[in-house]
Coordinates of C-alpha atoms and ligand atoms in Angstrom, one line a residue:
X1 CA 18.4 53.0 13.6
X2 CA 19.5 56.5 11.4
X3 CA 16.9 57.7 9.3
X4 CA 18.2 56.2 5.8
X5 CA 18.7 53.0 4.5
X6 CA 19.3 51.0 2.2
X7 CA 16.8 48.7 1.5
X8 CA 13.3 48.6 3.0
X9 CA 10.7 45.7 2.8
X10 CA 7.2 46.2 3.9
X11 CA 4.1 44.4 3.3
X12 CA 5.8 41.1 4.1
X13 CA 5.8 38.6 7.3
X14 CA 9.1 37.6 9.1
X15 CA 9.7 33.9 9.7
X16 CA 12.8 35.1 12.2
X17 CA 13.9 31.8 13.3
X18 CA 14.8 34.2 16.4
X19 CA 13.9 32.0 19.5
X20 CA 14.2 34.9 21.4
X21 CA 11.0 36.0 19.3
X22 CA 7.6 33.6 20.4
X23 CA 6.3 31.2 18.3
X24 CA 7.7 28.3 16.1
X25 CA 8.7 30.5 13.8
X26 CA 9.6 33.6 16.1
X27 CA 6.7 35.0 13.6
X28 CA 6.4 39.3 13.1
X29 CA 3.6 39.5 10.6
X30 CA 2.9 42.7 9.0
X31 CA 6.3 43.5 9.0
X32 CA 9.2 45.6 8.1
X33 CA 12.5 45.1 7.6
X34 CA 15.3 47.1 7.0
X35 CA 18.6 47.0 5.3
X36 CA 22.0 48.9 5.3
X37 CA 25.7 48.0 4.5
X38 CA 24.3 44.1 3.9
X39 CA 23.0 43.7 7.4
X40 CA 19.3 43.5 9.1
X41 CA 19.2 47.1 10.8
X42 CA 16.0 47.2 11.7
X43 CA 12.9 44.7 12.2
X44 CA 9.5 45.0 14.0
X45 CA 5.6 45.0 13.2
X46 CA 5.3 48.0 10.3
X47 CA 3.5 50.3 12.5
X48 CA 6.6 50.7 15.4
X49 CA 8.9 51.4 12.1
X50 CA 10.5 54.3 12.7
X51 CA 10.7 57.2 10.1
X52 CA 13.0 56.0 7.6
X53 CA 13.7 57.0 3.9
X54 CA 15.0 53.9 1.8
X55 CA 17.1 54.0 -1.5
X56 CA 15.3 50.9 -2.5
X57 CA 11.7 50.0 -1.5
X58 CA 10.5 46.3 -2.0
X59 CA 6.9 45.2 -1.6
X60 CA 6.8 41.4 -0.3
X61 CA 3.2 41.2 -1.8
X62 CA 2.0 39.7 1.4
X63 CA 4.5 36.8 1.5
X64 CA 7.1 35.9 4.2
X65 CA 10.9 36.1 4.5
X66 CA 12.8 33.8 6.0
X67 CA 16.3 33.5 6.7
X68 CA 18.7 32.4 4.0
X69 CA 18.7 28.6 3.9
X70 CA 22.3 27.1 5.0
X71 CA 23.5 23.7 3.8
X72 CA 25.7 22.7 6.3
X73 CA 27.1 19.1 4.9
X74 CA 28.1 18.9 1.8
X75 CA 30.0 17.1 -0.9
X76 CA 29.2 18.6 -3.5
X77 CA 32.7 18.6 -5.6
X78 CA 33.9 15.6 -6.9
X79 CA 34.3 13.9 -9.8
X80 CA 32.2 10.9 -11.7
X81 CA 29.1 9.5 -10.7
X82 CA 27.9 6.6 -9.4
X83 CA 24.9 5.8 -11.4
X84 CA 26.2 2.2 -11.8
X85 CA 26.1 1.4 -8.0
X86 CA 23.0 2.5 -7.8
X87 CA 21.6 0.1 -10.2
X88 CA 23.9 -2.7 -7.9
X89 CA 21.6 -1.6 -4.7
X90 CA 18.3 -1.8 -6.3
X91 CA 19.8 -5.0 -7.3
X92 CA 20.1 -6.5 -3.4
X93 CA 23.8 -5.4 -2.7
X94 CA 24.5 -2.9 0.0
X95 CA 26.2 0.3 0.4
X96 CA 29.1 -1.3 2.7
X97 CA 29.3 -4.5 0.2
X98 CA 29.9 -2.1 -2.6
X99 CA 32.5 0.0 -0.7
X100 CA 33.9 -3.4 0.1
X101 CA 34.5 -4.6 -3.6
X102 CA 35.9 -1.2 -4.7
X103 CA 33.0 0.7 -5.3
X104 CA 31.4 3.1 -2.7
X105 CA 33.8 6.4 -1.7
X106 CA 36.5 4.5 -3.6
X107 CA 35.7 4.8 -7.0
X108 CA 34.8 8.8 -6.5
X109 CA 38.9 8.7 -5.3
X110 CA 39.8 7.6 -8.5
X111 CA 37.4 10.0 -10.5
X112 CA 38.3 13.5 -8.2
X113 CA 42.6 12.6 -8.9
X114 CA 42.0 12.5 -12.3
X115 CA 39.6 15.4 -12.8
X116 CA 41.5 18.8 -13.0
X117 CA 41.0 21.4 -11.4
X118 CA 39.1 22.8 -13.9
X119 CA 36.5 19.6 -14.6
X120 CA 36.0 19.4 -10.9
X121 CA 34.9 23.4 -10.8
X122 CA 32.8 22.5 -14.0
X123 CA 31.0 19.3 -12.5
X124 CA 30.1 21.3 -9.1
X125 CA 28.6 24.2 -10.7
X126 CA 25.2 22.7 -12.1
X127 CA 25.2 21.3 -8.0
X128 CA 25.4 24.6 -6.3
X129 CA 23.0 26.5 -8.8
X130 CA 20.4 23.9 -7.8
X131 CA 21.2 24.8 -4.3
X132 CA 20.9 28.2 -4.2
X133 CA 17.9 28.1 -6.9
X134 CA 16.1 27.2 -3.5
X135 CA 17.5 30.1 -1.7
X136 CA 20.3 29.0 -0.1
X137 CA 22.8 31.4 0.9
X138 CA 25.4 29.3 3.0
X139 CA 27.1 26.5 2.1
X140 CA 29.7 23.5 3.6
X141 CA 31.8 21.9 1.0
X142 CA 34.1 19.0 2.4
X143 CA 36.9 17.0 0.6
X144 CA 37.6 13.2 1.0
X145 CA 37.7 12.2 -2.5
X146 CA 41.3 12.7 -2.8
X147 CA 42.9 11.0 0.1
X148 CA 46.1 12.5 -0.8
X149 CA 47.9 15.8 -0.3
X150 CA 47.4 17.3 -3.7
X151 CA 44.0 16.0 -4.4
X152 CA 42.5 17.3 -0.8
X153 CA 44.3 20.5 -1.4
X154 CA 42.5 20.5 -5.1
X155 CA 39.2 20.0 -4.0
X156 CA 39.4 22.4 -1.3
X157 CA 40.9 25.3 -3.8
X158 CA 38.1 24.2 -6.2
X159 CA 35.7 24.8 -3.3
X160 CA 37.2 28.3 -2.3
X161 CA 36.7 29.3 -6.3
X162 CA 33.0 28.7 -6.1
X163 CA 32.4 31.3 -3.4
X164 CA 34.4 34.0 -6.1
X165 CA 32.2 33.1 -8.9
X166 CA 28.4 32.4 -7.1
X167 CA 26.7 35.1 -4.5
X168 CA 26.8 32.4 -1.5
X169 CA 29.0 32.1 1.3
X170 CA 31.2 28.9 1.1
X171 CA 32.6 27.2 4.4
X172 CA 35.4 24.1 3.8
X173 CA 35.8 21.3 5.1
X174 CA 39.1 19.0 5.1
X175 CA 37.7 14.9 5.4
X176 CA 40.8 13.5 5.1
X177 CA 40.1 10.6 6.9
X178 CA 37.0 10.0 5.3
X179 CA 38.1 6.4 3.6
X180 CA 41.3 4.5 3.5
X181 CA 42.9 4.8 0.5
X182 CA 44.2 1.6 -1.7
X183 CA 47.6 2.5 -1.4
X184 CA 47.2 2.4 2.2
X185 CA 45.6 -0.8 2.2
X186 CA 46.0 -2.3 5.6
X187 CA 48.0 0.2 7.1
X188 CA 45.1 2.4 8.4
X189 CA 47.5 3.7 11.0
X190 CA 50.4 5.2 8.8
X191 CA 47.5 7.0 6.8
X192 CA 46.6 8.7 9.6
X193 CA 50.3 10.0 10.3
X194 CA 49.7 11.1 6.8
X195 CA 46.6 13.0 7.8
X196 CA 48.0 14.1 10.7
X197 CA 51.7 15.4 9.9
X198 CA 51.1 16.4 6.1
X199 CA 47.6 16.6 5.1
X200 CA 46.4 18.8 7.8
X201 CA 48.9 21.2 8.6
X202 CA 49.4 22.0 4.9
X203 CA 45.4 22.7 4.6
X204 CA 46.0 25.1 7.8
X205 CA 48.9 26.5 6.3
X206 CA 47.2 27.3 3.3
X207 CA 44.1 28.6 5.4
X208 CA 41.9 26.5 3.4
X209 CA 39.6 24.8 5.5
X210 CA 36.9 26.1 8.5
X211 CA 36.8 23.0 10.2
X212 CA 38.1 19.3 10.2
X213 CA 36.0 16.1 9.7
X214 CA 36.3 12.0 10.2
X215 CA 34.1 9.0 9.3
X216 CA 34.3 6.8 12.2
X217 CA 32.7 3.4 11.0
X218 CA 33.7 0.1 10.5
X219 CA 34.0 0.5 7.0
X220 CA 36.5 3.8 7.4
X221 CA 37.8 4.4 10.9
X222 CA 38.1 4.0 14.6
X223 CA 37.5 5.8 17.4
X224 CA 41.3 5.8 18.7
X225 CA 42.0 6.8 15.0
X226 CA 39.4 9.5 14.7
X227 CA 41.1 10.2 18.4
X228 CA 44.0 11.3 16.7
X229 CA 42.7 14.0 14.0
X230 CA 40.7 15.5 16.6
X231 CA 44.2 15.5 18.6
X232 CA 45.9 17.2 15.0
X233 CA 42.5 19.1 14.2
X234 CA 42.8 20.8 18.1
X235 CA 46.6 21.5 18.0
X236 CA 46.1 23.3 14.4
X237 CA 43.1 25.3 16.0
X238 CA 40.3 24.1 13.4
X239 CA 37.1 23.0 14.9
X240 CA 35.9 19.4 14.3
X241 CA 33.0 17.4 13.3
X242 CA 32.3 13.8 13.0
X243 CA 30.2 11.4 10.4
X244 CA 29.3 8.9 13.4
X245 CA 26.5 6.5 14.0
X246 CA 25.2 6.0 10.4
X247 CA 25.4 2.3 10.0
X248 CA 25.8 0.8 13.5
X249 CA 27.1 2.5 16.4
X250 CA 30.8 3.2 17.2
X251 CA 31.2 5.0 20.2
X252 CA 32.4 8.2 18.3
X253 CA 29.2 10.8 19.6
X254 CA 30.5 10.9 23.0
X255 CA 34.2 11.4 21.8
X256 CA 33.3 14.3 19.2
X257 CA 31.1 15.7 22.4
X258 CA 33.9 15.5 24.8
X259 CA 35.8 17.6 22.6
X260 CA 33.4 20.2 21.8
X261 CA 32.7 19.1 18.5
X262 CA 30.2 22.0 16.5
X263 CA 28.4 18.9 15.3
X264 CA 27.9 14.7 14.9
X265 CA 26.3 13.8 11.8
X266 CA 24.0 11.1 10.4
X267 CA 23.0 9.9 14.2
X268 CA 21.0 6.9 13.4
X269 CA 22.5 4.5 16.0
X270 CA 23.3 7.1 18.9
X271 CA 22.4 5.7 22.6
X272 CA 20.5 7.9 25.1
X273 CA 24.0 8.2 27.2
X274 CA 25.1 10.0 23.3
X275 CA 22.1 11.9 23.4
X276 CA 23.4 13.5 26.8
X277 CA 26.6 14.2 25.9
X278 CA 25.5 16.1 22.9
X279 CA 23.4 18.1 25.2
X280 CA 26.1 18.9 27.8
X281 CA 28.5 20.1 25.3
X282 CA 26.1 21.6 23.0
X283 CA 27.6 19.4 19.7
X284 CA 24.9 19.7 16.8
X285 CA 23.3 16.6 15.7
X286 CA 23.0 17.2 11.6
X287 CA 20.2 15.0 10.3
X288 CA 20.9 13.3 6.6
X289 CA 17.6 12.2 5.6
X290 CA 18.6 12.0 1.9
X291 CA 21.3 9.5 2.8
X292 CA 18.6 7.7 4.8
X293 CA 16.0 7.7 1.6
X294 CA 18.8 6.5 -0.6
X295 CA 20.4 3.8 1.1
X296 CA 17.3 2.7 2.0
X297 CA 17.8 2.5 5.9
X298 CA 15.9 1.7 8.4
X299 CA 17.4 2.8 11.9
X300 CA 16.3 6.0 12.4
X301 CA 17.6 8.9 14.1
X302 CA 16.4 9.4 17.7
X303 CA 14.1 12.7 17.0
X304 CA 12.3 12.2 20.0
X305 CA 14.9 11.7 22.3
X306 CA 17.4 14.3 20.9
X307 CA 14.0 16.8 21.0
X308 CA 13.0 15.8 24.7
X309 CA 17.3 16.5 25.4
X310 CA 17.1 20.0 24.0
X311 CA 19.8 19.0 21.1
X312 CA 19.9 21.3 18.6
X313 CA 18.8 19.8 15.2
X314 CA 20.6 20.1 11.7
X315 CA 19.1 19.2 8.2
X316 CA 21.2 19.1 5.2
X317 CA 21.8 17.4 1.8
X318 CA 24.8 15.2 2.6
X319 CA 24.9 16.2 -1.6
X320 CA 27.6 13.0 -2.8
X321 CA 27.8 11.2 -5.7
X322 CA 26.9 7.7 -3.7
X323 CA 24.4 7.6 -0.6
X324 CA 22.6 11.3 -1.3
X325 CA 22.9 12.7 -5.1
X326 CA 19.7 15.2 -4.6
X327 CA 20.7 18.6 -4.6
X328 CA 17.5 20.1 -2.8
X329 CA 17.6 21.1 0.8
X330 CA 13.9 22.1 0.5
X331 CA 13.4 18.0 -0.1
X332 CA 14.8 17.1 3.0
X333 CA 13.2 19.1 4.5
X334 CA 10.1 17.1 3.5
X335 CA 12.0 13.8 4.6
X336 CA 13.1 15.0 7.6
X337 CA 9.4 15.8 8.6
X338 CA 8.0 12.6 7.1
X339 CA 11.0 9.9 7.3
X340 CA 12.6 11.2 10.8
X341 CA 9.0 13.2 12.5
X342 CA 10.0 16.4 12.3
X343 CA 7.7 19.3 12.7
X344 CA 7.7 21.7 9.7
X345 CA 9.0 24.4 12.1
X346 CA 12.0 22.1 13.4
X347 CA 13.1 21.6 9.6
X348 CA 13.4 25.2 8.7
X349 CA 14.9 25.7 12.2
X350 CA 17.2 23.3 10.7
X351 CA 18.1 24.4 7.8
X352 CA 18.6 28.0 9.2
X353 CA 19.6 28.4 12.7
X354 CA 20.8 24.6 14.2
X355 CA 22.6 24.8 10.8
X356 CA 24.5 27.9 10.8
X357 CA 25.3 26.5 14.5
X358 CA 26.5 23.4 13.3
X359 CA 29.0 26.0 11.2
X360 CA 30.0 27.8 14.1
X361 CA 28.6 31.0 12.6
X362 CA 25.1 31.4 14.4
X363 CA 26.9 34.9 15.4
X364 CA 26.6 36.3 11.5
X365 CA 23.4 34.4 10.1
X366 CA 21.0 32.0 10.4
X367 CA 18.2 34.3 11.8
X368 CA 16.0 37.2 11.1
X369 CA 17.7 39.8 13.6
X370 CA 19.5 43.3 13.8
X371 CA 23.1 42.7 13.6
X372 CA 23.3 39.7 11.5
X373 CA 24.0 39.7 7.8
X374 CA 21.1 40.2 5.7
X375 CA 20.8 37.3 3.8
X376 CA 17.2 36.2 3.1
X377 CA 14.4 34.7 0.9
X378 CA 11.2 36.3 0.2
X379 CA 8.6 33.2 -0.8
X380 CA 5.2 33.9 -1.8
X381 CA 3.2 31.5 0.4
X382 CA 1.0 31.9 3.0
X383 CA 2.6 29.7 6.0
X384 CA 6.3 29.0 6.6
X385 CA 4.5 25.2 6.9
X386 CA 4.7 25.4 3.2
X387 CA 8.2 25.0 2.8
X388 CA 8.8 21.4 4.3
X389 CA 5.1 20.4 2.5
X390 CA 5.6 21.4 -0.9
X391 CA 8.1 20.4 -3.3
X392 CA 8.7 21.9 -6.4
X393 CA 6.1 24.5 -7.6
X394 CA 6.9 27.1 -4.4
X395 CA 10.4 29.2 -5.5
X396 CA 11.8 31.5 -3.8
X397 CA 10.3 35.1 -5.1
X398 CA 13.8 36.8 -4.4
X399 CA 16.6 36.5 -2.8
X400 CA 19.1 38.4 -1.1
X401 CA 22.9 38.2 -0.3
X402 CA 24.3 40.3 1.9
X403 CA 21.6 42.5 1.4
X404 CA 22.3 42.3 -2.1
X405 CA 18.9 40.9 -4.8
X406 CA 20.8 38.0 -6.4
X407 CA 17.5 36.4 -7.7
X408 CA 18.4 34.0 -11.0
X409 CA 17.2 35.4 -14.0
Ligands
ZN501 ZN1 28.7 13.2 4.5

């Protein structure tokens, strides 16, 4: 390290999330942590700190850093609500006979193509400041709710804008083939071509997605379907990940493995032989215990078995306006350690490292480490345990972006 910097915290104990560091945590207390051009330059117990003269000093008061929180599955712009449907499934109707009778993913369609651009920028915002209210520094935004060329390429731009506007980093996601559309009805195939010879290629073109995702499920698509955009998704050189296994099992896990997909989400129904093939290609399994909670499941994801596999475990929101409307990652969190047996250490790992994995960018963040970018909340609490147990009263005391203090007012 040279002998200035930028930014200097001391007093303060690192939560690294480094497994190369021991501990569940990869824990440095007494540390110190040091800062310049937005990146983690230095970090160690205070007294190996070598001499170095800060433009800014912080005192951490005693508390702990952690690593920016990442919310790697999102769908967080749309437009509408679905307040009504809720109502209908407290009422005895599920979440596949609401899709069924036009509700569901459907009825989102039909509010996102008639939002401008400008309602659905308005509508996300109050979503995202909840988000990064709790220190979240990354986020996945997917389309699907417009299941056509102009209202994917909408939501996408509307997506891209947030990232200008907000101190987070914004990662895309084109879900195409996330429901049939009603103009399609019946002819699940030729919506697919649509996918696959316009939808796509003009999202590449256009450089506005990261990756490419499918819902593979009986009430969405198949496995040879899915198939197919992972076929377009390869050829256009996007990554892939899959929704797969949420309400009964499909078979899709051990296609998105077998093409080296970054992640398989939801995960309630996968088979051991699943389990495997996530481990041998390294696929993410990205935990939605929100979803879960809200649709009131009971088929819960294999912890154990993924855990015992060495699968590396996501946590995230699933933020949508019908099976997870709870814009707190620090809540699922809690759920994921008291719905799906998580330890507390597993759901920050979660929602830091296995996530910024399940974005392909565990290279830049996700971690406490020289090199990586230096985004990072400082919480005043006295065990990282904290963060999956309480809810609510324990904010973030800053937090930094690129190095940067973007702490709300
Ligand atoms: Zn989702």
């Amino acid at each position: 390290m040279t002998e200035r910097c930028d930014l200097l915290i001391t007093n303060v104990h690192a939560a690294t999330m480094d497994p190369s560091v021991s501990g569940a945590y990869g824990a440095v207390e007494d540390a110190a942590v040091a800062i310049t051009g937005g990146r983690i330059v230095w970090l160690g117990p205070r007294r190996e700190l070598p001499h170095c003269a800060a433009d800014h000093n912080i005192d951490g008061e005693g508390g702990w850093l952690t690593p920016g929180l990442i919310d790697c599955h999102t769908h967080l712009v749309y437009g509408g609500h679905r307040a009504s449907e809720f109502a209908r499934r407290l009422g005895g109707e599920s979440y596949t006979e609401v899709a069924l009778s036009g509700g569901g993913i459907l009825s989102t369609v039909r509010a996102t193509r008639a939002a401008s651009a400008e309602q659905l920028y308005r509508a996300a915002e109050p979503r995202l400041r909840a988000l990064l209210a709790e220190g979240v520094t990354t986020v996945e935004i997917k389309s699907g709710y417009g299941l056509d060329l102009d209202t994917e390429l909408k939501q996408l731009r509307t997506a891209r804008r947030l990232s200008q506007h907000y101190p987070v980093a914004i990662t895309t996601t084109c879900l195409a083939a996330h429901a049939l559309p009603p103009e399609y009805e019946g002819r699940a195939d030729e919506y697919i071509d649509l996918v696959c010879e316009e939808i796509l290629p003009a999202v590449a073109r256009e450089q506005l997605a990261d990756a490419v995702d499918m819902f593979c499920e009986s009430i969405a698509f198949s496995v040879r379907q899915c198939q197919r955009v992972i076929d377009c998704a390869r050829g256009l050189d996007l990554p892939v990940k899959v929704h797969a296994e949420q309400l009964s099992r499909s078979g899709a896990t051990a296609m998105a493995a077998g093409a080296s997909a970054l992640s398989v989400d939801h995960v309630e129904y996968i088979s051991d032989e699943d389990v495997a093939a996530m481990a041998a290609s390294g696929t993410v399994a990205v935990l939605l215990p929100g979803a879960y909670y809200t649709l009131r499941e009971t088929q819960r994801p294999p912890v154990e078995t993924l855990r015992a596999a060495g699968v590396c475990m996501a946590l995230s929101t699933d933020l949508n306006p019908g099976s997870c409307p709870i814009a707190s990652l620090r809540l699922m969190m809690n759920m994921g350690c008291n719905l799906f047996g998580l330890t507390p250490a597993e759901a920050l790992a979660g929602v830091t490292r296995s996530a910024a994995r399940a974005l392909g960018m565990c290279c830049s963040r996700g971690a406490l480490r020289p090199g990586l970018r230096a985004d990072m909340v400082l919480w005043p609490m006295d065990t990282p345990d904290q963060l999956a147990y309480e809810i609510g009263a324990l904010q973030p005391a800053q937090i930094f972006f690129g190095g940067r203090d973007v702490t709300a007012g």
